[in-house]
Coordinates of C-alpha atoms and ligand atoms in Angstrom, one line a residue:
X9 CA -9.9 -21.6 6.7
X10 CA -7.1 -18.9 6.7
X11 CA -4.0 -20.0 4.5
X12 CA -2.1 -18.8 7.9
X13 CA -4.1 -22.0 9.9
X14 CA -3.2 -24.1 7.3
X15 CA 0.3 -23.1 7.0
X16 CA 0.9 -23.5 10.4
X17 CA -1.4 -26.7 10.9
X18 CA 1.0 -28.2 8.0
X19 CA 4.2 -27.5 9.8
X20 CA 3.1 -28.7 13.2
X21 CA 2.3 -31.9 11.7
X22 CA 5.5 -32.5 8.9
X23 CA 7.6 -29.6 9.2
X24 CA 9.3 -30.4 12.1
X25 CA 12.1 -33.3 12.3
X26 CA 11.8 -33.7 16.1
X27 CA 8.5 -33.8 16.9
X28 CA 7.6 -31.5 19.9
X29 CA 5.9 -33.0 22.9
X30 CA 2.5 -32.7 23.5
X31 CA 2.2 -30.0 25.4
X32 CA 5.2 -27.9 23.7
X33 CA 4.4 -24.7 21.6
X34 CA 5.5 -25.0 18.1
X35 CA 6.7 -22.2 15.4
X36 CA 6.2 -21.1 11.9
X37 CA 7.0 -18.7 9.8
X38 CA 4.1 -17.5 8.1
X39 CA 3.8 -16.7 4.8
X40 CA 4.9 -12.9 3.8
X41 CA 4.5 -13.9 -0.2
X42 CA 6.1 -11.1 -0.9
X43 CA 9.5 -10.7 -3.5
X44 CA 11.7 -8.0 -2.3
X45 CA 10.4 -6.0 0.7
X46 CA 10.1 -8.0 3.9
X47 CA 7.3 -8.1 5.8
X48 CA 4.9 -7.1 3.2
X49 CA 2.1 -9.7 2.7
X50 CA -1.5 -9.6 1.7
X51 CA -4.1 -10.0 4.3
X52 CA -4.6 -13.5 4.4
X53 CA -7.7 -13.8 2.6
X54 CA -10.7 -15.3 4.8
X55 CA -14.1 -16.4 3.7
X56 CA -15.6 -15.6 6.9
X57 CA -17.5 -12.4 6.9
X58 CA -20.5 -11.6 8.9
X59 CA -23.8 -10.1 7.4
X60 CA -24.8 -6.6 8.2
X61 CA -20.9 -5.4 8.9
X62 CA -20.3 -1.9 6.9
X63 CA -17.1 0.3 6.4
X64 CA -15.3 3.3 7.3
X65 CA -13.1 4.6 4.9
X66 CA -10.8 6.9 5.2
X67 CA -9.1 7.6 2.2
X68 CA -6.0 10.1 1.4
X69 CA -5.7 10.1 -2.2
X70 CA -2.8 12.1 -2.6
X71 CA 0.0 10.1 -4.1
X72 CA 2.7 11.9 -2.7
X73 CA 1.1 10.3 0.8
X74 CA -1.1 7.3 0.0
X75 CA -3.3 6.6 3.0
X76 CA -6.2 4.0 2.9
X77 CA -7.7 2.9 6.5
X78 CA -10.8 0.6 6.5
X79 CA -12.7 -0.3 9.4
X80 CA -15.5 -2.3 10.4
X81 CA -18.6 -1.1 11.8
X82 CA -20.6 -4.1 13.6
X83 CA -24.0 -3.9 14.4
X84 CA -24.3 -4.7 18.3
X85 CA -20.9 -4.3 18.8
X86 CA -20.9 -0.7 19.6
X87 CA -17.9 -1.3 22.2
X88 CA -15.8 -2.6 20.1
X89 CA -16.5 -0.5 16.9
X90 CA -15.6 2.2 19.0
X91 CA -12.6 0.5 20.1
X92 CA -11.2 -0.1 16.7
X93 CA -12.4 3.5 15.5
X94 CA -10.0 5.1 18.4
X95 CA -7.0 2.7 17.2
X96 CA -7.3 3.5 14.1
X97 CA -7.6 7.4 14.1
X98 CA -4.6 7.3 16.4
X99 CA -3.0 5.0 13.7
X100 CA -3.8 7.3 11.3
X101 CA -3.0 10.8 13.1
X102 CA 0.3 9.4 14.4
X103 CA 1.6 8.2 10.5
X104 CA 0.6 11.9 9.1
X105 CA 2.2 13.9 11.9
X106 CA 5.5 11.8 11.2
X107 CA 5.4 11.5 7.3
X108 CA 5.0 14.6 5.0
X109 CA 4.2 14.3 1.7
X110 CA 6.9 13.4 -0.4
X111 CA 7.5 13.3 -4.7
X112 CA 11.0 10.9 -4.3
X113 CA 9.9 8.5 -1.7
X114 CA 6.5 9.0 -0.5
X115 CA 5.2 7.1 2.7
X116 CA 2.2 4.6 2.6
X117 CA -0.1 4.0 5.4
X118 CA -2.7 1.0 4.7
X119 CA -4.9 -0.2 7.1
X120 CA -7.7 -3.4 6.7
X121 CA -9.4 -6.0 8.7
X122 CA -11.1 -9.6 8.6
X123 CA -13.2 -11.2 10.7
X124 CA -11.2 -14.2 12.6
X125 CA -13.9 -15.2 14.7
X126 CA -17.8 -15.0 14.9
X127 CA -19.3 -17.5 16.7
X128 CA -22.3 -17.1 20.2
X129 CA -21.9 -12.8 21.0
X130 CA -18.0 -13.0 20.4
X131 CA -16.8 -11.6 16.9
X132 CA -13.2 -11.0 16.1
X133 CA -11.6 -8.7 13.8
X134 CA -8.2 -8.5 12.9
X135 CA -6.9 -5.1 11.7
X136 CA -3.6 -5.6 9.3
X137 CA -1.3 -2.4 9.1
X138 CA 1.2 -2.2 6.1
X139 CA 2.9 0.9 6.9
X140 CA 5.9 2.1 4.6
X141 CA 8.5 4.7 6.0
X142 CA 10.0 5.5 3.0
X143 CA 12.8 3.6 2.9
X144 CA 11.0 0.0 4.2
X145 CA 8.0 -1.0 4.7
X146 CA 6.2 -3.6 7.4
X147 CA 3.0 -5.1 8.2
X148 CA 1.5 -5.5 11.8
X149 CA -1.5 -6.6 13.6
X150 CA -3.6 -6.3 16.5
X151 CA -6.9 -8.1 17.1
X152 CA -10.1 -6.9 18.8
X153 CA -13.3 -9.1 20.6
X154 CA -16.3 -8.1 21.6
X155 CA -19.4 -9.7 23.3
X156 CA -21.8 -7.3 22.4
X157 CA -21.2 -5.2 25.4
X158 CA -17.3 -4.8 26.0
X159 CA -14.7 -5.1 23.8
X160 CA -11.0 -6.8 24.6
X161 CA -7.6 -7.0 22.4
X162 CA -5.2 -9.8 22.4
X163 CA -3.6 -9.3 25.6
X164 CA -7.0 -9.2 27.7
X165 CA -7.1 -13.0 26.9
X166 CA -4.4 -13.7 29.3
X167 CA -3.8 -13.1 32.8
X168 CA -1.6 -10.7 34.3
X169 CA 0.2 -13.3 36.1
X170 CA 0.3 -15.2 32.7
X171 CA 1.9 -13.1 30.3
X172 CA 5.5 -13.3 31.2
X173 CA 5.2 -17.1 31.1
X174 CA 3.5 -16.7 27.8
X175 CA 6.7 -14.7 26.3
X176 CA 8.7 -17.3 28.0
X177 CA 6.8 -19.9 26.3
X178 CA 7.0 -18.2 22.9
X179 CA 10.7 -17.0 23.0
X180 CA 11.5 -20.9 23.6
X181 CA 9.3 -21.8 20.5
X182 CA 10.7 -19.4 18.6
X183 CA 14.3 -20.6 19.8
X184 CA 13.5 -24.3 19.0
X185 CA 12.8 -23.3 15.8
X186 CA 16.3 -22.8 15.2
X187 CA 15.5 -18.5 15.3
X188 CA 17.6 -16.0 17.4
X189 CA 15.3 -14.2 20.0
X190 CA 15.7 -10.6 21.0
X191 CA 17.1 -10.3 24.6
X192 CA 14.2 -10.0 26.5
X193 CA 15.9 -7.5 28.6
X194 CA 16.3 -4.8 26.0
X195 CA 12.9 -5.3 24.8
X196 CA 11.5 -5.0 28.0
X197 CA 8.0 -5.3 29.1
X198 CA 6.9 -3.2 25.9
X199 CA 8.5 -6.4 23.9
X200 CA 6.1 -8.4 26.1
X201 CA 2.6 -6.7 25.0
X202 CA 4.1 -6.7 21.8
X203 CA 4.3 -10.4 21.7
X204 CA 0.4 -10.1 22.7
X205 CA -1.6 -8.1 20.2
X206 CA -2.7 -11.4 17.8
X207 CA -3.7 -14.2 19.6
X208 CA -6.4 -16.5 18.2
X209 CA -7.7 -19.5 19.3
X210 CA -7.6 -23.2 17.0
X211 CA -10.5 -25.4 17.2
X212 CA -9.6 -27.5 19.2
X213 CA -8.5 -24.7 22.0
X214 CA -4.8 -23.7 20.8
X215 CA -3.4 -21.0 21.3
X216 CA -2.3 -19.1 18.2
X217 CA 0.3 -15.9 18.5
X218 CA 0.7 -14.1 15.4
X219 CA 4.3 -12.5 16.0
X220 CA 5.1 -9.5 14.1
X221 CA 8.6 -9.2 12.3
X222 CA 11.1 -7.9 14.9
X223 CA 9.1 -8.2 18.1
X224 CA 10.7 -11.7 19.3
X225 CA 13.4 -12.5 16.8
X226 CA 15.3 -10.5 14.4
X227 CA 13.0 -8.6 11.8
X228 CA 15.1 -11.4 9.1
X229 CA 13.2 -14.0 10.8
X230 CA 9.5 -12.7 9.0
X231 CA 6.7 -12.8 10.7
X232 CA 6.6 -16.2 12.9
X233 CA 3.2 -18.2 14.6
X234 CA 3.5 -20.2 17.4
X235 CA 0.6 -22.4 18.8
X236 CA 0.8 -23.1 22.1
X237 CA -1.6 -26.2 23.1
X238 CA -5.3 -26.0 24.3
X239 CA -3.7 -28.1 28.0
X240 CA -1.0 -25.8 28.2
X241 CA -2.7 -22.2 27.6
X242 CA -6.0 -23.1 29.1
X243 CA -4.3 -22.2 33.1
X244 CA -2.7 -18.9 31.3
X245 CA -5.9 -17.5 29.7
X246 CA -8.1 -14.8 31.4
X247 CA -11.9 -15.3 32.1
X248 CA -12.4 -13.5 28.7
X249 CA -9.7 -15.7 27.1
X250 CA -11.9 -18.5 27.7
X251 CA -14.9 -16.9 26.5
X252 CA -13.2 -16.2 23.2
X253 CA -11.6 -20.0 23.6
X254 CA -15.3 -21.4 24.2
X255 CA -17.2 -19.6 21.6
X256 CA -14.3 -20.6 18.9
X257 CA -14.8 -24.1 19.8
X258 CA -18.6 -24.2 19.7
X259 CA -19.2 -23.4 16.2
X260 CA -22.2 -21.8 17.4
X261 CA -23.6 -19.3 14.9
X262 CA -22.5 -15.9 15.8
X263 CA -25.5 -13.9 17.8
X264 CA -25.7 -10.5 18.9
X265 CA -28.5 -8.4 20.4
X266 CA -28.8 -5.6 17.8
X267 CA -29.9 -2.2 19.8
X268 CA -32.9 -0.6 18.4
X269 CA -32.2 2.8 18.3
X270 CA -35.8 4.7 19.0
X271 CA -37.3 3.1 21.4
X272 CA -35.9 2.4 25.1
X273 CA -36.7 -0.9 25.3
X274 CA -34.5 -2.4 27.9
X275 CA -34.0 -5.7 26.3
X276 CA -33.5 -5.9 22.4
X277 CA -34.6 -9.2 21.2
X278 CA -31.6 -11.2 20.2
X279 CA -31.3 -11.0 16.0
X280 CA -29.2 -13.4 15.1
X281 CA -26.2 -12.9 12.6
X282 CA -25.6 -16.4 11.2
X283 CA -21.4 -16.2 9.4
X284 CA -22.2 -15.9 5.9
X285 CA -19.8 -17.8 3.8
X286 CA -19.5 -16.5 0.6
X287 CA -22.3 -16.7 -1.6
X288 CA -22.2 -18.8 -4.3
X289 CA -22.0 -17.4 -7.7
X290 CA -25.2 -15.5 -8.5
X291 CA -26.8 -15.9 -12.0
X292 CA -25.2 -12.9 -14.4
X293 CA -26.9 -9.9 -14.2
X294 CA -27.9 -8.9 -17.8
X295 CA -26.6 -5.3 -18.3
X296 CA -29.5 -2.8 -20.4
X297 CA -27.7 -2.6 -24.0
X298 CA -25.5 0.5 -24.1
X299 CA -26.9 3.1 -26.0
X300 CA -24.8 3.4 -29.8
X301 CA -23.2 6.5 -29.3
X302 CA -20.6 8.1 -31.2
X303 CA -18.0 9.7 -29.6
X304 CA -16.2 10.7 -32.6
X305 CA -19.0 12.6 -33.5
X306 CA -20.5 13.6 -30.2
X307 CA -19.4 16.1 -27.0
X308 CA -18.4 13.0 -24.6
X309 CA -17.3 13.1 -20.9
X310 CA -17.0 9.7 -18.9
X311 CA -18.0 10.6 -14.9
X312 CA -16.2 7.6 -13.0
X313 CA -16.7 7.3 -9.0
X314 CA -13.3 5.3 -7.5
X315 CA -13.3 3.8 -3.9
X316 CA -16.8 2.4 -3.7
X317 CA -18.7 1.1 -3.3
X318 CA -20.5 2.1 0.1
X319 CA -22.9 3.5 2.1
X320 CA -23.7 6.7 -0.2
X321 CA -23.2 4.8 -3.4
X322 CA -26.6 4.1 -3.5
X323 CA -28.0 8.1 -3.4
X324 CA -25.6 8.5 -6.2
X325 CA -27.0 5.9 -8.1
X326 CA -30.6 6.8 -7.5
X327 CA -29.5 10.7 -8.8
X328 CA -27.9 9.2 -11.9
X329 CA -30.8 7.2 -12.7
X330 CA -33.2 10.0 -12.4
X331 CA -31.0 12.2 -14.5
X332 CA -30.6 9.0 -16.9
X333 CA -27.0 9.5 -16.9
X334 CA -24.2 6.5 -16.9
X335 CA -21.2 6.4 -14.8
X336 CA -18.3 4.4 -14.5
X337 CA -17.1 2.8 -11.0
X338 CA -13.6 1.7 -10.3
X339 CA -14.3 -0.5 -7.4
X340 CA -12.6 -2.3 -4.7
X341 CA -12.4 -5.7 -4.6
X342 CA -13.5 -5.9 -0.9
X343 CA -16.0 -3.6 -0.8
X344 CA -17.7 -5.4 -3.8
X345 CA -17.9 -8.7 -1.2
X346 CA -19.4 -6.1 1.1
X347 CA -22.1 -4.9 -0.9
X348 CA -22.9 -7.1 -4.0
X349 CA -26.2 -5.6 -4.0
X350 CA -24.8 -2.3 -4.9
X351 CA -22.5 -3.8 -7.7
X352 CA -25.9 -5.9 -9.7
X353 CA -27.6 -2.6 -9.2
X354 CA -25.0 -1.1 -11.4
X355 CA -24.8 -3.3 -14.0
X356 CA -28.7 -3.5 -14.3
X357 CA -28.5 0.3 -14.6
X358 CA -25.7 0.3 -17.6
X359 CA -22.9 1.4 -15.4
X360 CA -19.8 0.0 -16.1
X361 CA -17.9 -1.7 -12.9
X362 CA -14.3 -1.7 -12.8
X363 CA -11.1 -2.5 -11.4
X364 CA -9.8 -0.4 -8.7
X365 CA -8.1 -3.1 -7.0
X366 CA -8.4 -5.2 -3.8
X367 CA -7.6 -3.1 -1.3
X368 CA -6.2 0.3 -2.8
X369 CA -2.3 -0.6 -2.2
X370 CA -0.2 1.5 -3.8
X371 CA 0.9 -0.6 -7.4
X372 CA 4.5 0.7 -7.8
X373 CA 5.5 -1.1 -4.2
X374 CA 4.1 -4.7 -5.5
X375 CA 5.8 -7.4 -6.3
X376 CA 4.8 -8.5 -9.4
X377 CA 2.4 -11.7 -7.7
X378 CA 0.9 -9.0 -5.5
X379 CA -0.5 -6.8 -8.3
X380 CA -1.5 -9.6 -9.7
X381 CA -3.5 -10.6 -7.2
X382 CA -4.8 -7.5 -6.4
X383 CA -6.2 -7.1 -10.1
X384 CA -7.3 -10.6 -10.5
X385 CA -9.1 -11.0 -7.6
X386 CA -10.8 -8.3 -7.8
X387 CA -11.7 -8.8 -11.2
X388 CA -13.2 -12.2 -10.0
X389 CA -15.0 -10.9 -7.3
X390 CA -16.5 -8.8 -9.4
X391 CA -17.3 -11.5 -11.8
X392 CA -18.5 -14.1 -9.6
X393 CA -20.8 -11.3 -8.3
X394 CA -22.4 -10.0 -11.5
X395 CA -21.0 -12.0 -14.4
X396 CA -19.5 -9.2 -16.1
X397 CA -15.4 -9.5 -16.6
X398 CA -13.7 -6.1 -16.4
X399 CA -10.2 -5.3 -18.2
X400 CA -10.3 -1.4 -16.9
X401 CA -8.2 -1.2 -14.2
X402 CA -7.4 2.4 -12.1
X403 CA -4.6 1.9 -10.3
X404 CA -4.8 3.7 -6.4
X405 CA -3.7 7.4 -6.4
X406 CA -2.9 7.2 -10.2
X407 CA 0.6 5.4 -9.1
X408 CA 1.9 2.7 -11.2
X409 CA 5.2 1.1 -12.3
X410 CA 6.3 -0.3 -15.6
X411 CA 5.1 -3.5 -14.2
X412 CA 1.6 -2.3 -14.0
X413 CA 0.9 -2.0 -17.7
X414 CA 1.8 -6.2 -17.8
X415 CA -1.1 -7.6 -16.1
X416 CA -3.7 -7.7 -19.1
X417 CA -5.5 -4.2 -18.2
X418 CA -6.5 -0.7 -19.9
X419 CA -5.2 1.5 -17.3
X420 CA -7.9 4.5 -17.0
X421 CA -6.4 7.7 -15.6
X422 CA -8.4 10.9 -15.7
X423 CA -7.8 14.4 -17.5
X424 CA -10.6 16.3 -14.6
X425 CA -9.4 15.7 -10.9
X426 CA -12.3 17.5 -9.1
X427 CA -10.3 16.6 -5.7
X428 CA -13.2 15.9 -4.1
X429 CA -11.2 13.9 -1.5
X430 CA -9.9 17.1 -0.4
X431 CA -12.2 19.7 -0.6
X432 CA -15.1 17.8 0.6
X433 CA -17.5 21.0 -0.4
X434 CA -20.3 19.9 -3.0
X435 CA -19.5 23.8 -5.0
X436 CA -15.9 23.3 -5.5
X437 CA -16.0 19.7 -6.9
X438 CA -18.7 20.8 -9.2
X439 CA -16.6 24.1 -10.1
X440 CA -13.7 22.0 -10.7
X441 CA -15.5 19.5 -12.8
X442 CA -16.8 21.9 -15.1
X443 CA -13.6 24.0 -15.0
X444 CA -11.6 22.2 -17.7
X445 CA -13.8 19.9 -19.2
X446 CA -13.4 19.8 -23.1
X447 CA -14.6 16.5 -25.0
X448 CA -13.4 13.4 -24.4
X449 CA -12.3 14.1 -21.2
X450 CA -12.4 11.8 -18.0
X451 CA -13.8 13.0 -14.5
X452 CA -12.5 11.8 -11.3
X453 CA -14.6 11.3 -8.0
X454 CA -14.9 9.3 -5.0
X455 CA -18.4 7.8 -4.3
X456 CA -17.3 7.5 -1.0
X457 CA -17.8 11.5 0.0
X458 CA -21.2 12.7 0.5
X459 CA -19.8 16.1 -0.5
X460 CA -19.5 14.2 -3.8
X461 CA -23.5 12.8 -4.3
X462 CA -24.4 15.9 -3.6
X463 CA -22.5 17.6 -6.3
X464 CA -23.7 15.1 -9.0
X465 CA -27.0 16.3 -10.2
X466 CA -25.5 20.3 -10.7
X467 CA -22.4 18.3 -12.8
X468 CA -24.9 16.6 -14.6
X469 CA -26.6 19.5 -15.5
X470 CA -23.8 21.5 -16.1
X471 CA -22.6 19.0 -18.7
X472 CA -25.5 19.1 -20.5
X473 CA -26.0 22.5 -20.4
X474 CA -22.8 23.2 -22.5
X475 CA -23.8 19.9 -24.9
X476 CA -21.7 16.7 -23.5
X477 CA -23.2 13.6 -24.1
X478 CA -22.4 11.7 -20.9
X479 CA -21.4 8.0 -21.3
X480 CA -19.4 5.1 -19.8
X481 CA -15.5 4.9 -20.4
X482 CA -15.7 1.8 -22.6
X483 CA -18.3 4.2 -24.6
X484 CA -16.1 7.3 -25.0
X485 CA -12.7 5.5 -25.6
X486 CA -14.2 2.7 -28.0
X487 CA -12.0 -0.3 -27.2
X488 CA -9.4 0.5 -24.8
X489 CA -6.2 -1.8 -25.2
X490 CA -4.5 -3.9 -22.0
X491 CA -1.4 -2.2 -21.9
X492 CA -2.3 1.4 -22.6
X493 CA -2.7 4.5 -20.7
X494 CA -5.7 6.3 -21.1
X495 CA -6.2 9.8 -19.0
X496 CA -8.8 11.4 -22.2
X497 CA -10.1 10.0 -25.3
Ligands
LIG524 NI1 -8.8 5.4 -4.9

């Protein structure tokens, strides 16, 4: 259950001293859990994921503008992958053309997604934006639906007719909350469709509006839920409202009919994609021992791939394993839940996984519970996945505070930045890796880039050509201290 359901269940039930009546919408502030800069929370962390989902990443890694967008892709749901593809390069395209990159206050755009719903063909997906302007920063969403064939956001799931008396239902929630409202009237009919891009559905049929700080009451006031009850939304909702309604309260196990993409068989048989909770903890994978190597002694470079795993990590592996080379992988905690498989075949292969955090925030804006969290659950994730504990952490885009250096982890720069997030041509990243290396130093790359997998086996052989012994970072810096900054041995 999201911590948001609970939150909200909690205060329905205690939180209010006058109970409302039965068919009255009630409001809660949800939790931002974050010190300092409003509006800034975590995506509430859900267990519900759906097997066979992958990711897009698009990743900026230029700390001067830190942009990380994640997207699903679903199998079946073609409509609405596309859907959420168009937002988000819009989302994307619109933050770069009005933030340039910037050494004194640099703008952040991160963008990720849970699954809210998966139950018969509907899934949901909620996409979270934390966007910082330089100055402030906030966090919005928007959800998407699809059956299999179409795709709908939050305000398809009411009628036309029904959305103004939706607003008027919430602005009275909010209001008997004890919470200015915005005057309708200034906000206008962009305020209403504002008040519309979250809306889940309870159980037991209730309407749930996620309300994003500043679209009904004053951005003090946080972000805010209200539930409106199953008897009084069901005569508001749209034909697909119900349909998301329905399929919520079935519990059925989520099913979509997964094209096949050679032949043109008119009907795909229906493959069903039961929610997979999370797995419990698989047995530790037993890493090969690492080879004694002295690095003292020897010519030693550390490659280390950041922003993985995913859907090229495992050509790269299969190149490093022919050229019996180790690498390191700083990876993120979500994308480790996506592809466990990926992160055992690692560790089997005497890679070293590591901490890149949970969702590639930028550490020097975190309260001090947020990088926390970030670190630890990755490091957990990681854990429960392989059984291997990590104390390497790479903080996004190299940027990190004071604060960073407190939370029990050897931070692992890099003295080589191949920029192969930028140049995205296999020759250049290999040129630049072989441009300054000198022992002991530390390569950076993105396993994300296919530019990048490419370039590997000519690295590798370039590094051996001029004598370099290639090993893991725990190998070349010997037993690197929580605390310390390491960007070379
Ligand atoms: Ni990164």
């Amino acid at each position: 259950m999201l911590p948001l359901a609970a939150a909200l269940l909690a205060t329905a039930c205690t939180g209010s001293p006058t109970p409302p009546g039965a068919g009255d919408p009630t409001t809660s502030a949800a939790p931002t859990g974050s010190a300092g800069i409003p509006g800034v929370s975590g995506m509430p962390p859900t267990e519900l994921s759906v097997a066979g989902i992958t990711v897009v990443q698009s990743m900026g890694n230029d700390p001067l503008l830190p942009v990380a967008v994640r997207r699903p892709v679903a199998p079946g749901q073609g409509s609405m992958t596309d859907a959420i593809a168009a937002w988000a390069n819009a989302t994307e395209s619109t933050f770069r053309a009005d933030n340039a990159p910037s050494e004194q206050a640099p703008a952040e755009l991160n963008v990720g997604w849970q699954v809210i719903t998966a139950s018969g063909p509907v899934l949901g997906i909620r996409m979270e934006t934390f966007e910082f302007g330089g100055a402030s920063g906030q966090t919005t969403h928007r959800v998407f639906y699809g059956d299999g064939s179409t795709t709908w956001t939050g305000m398809d799931l009411v009628t036309t007719a029904g959305r103004a008396e939706v607003a008027a239902l919430v602005r009275s929630a909010v209001r008997a909350s004890g919470h200015a409202t915005l005057d309708p009237d200034e906000v206008g009919a962009a305020g209403v469709d504002a008040l519309l891009t979250d809306l889940t559905f309870s159980a037991a049929g209730d309407l749930v509006l996620l309300l994003d700080q500043g679209t009904v009451a004053p951005f003090s006031a946080g972000n805010l839920t209200v539930t409106v009850p199953q008897a009084t939304a069901e005569p508001l909702l749209s034909e697909r409202g119900r349909r998301v309604a329905d399929a919520v309260r079935s519990g059925l196990p989520y099913a979509v009919s997964v094209p096949t993409s050679a032949a043109p068989t008119p009907v795909a048989p229906a493959t069903p994609v039961t929610p997979a909770p999370v797995p419990p903890a698989t047995p530790a994978v037993a890493p090969p021992p690492a080879a004694a190597v002295d690095c003292t002694k020897l010519k030693c470079v550390a490659l280390t791939f950041d922003d993985g795993p995913g859907s090229l990590t495992g050509t790269l592996l299969d190149r490093l394993e022919a050229a019996g080379v180790v690498a390191t992988f700083f990876v993120l905690g979500q994308n480790v839940r996506i592809h466990p498989d990926l992160v055992t075949r690692m560790v089997r292969s005497g890679m070293v996984v590591a901490n890149h955090t949970w969702d590639h925030r930028d550490m020097k804006r975190l309260s001090l519970s947020e990088a926390r969290s970030e670190v630890d659950r990755t490091s957990a994730e990681i854990a429960r996945v392989t059984g291997v504990s990590t104390t390497l952490l790479r903080p996004p885009y190299g940027s990190m505070s004071p604060q960073t250096a407190t939370l029990g982890q050897a931070i692992i720069l890099w003295d080589v930045d191949t920029e192969d997030w930028k140049n995205r041509d296999a020759s250049i990243t290999t040129t630049r890796a072989l441009a300054t290396v000198r022992p002991g130093s530390i390569i950076l790359m993105h396993d994300i880039h296919a530019s990048t997998v490419e370039a590997v086996p000519a690295i590798i052989a370039g590094l051996k050509a001029r004598g370099f012994t290639l090993v893991t970072v725990p190998q070349l810096l010997g037993n690197p201290q929580p605390g310390r900054v390491y960007t070379r041995r």
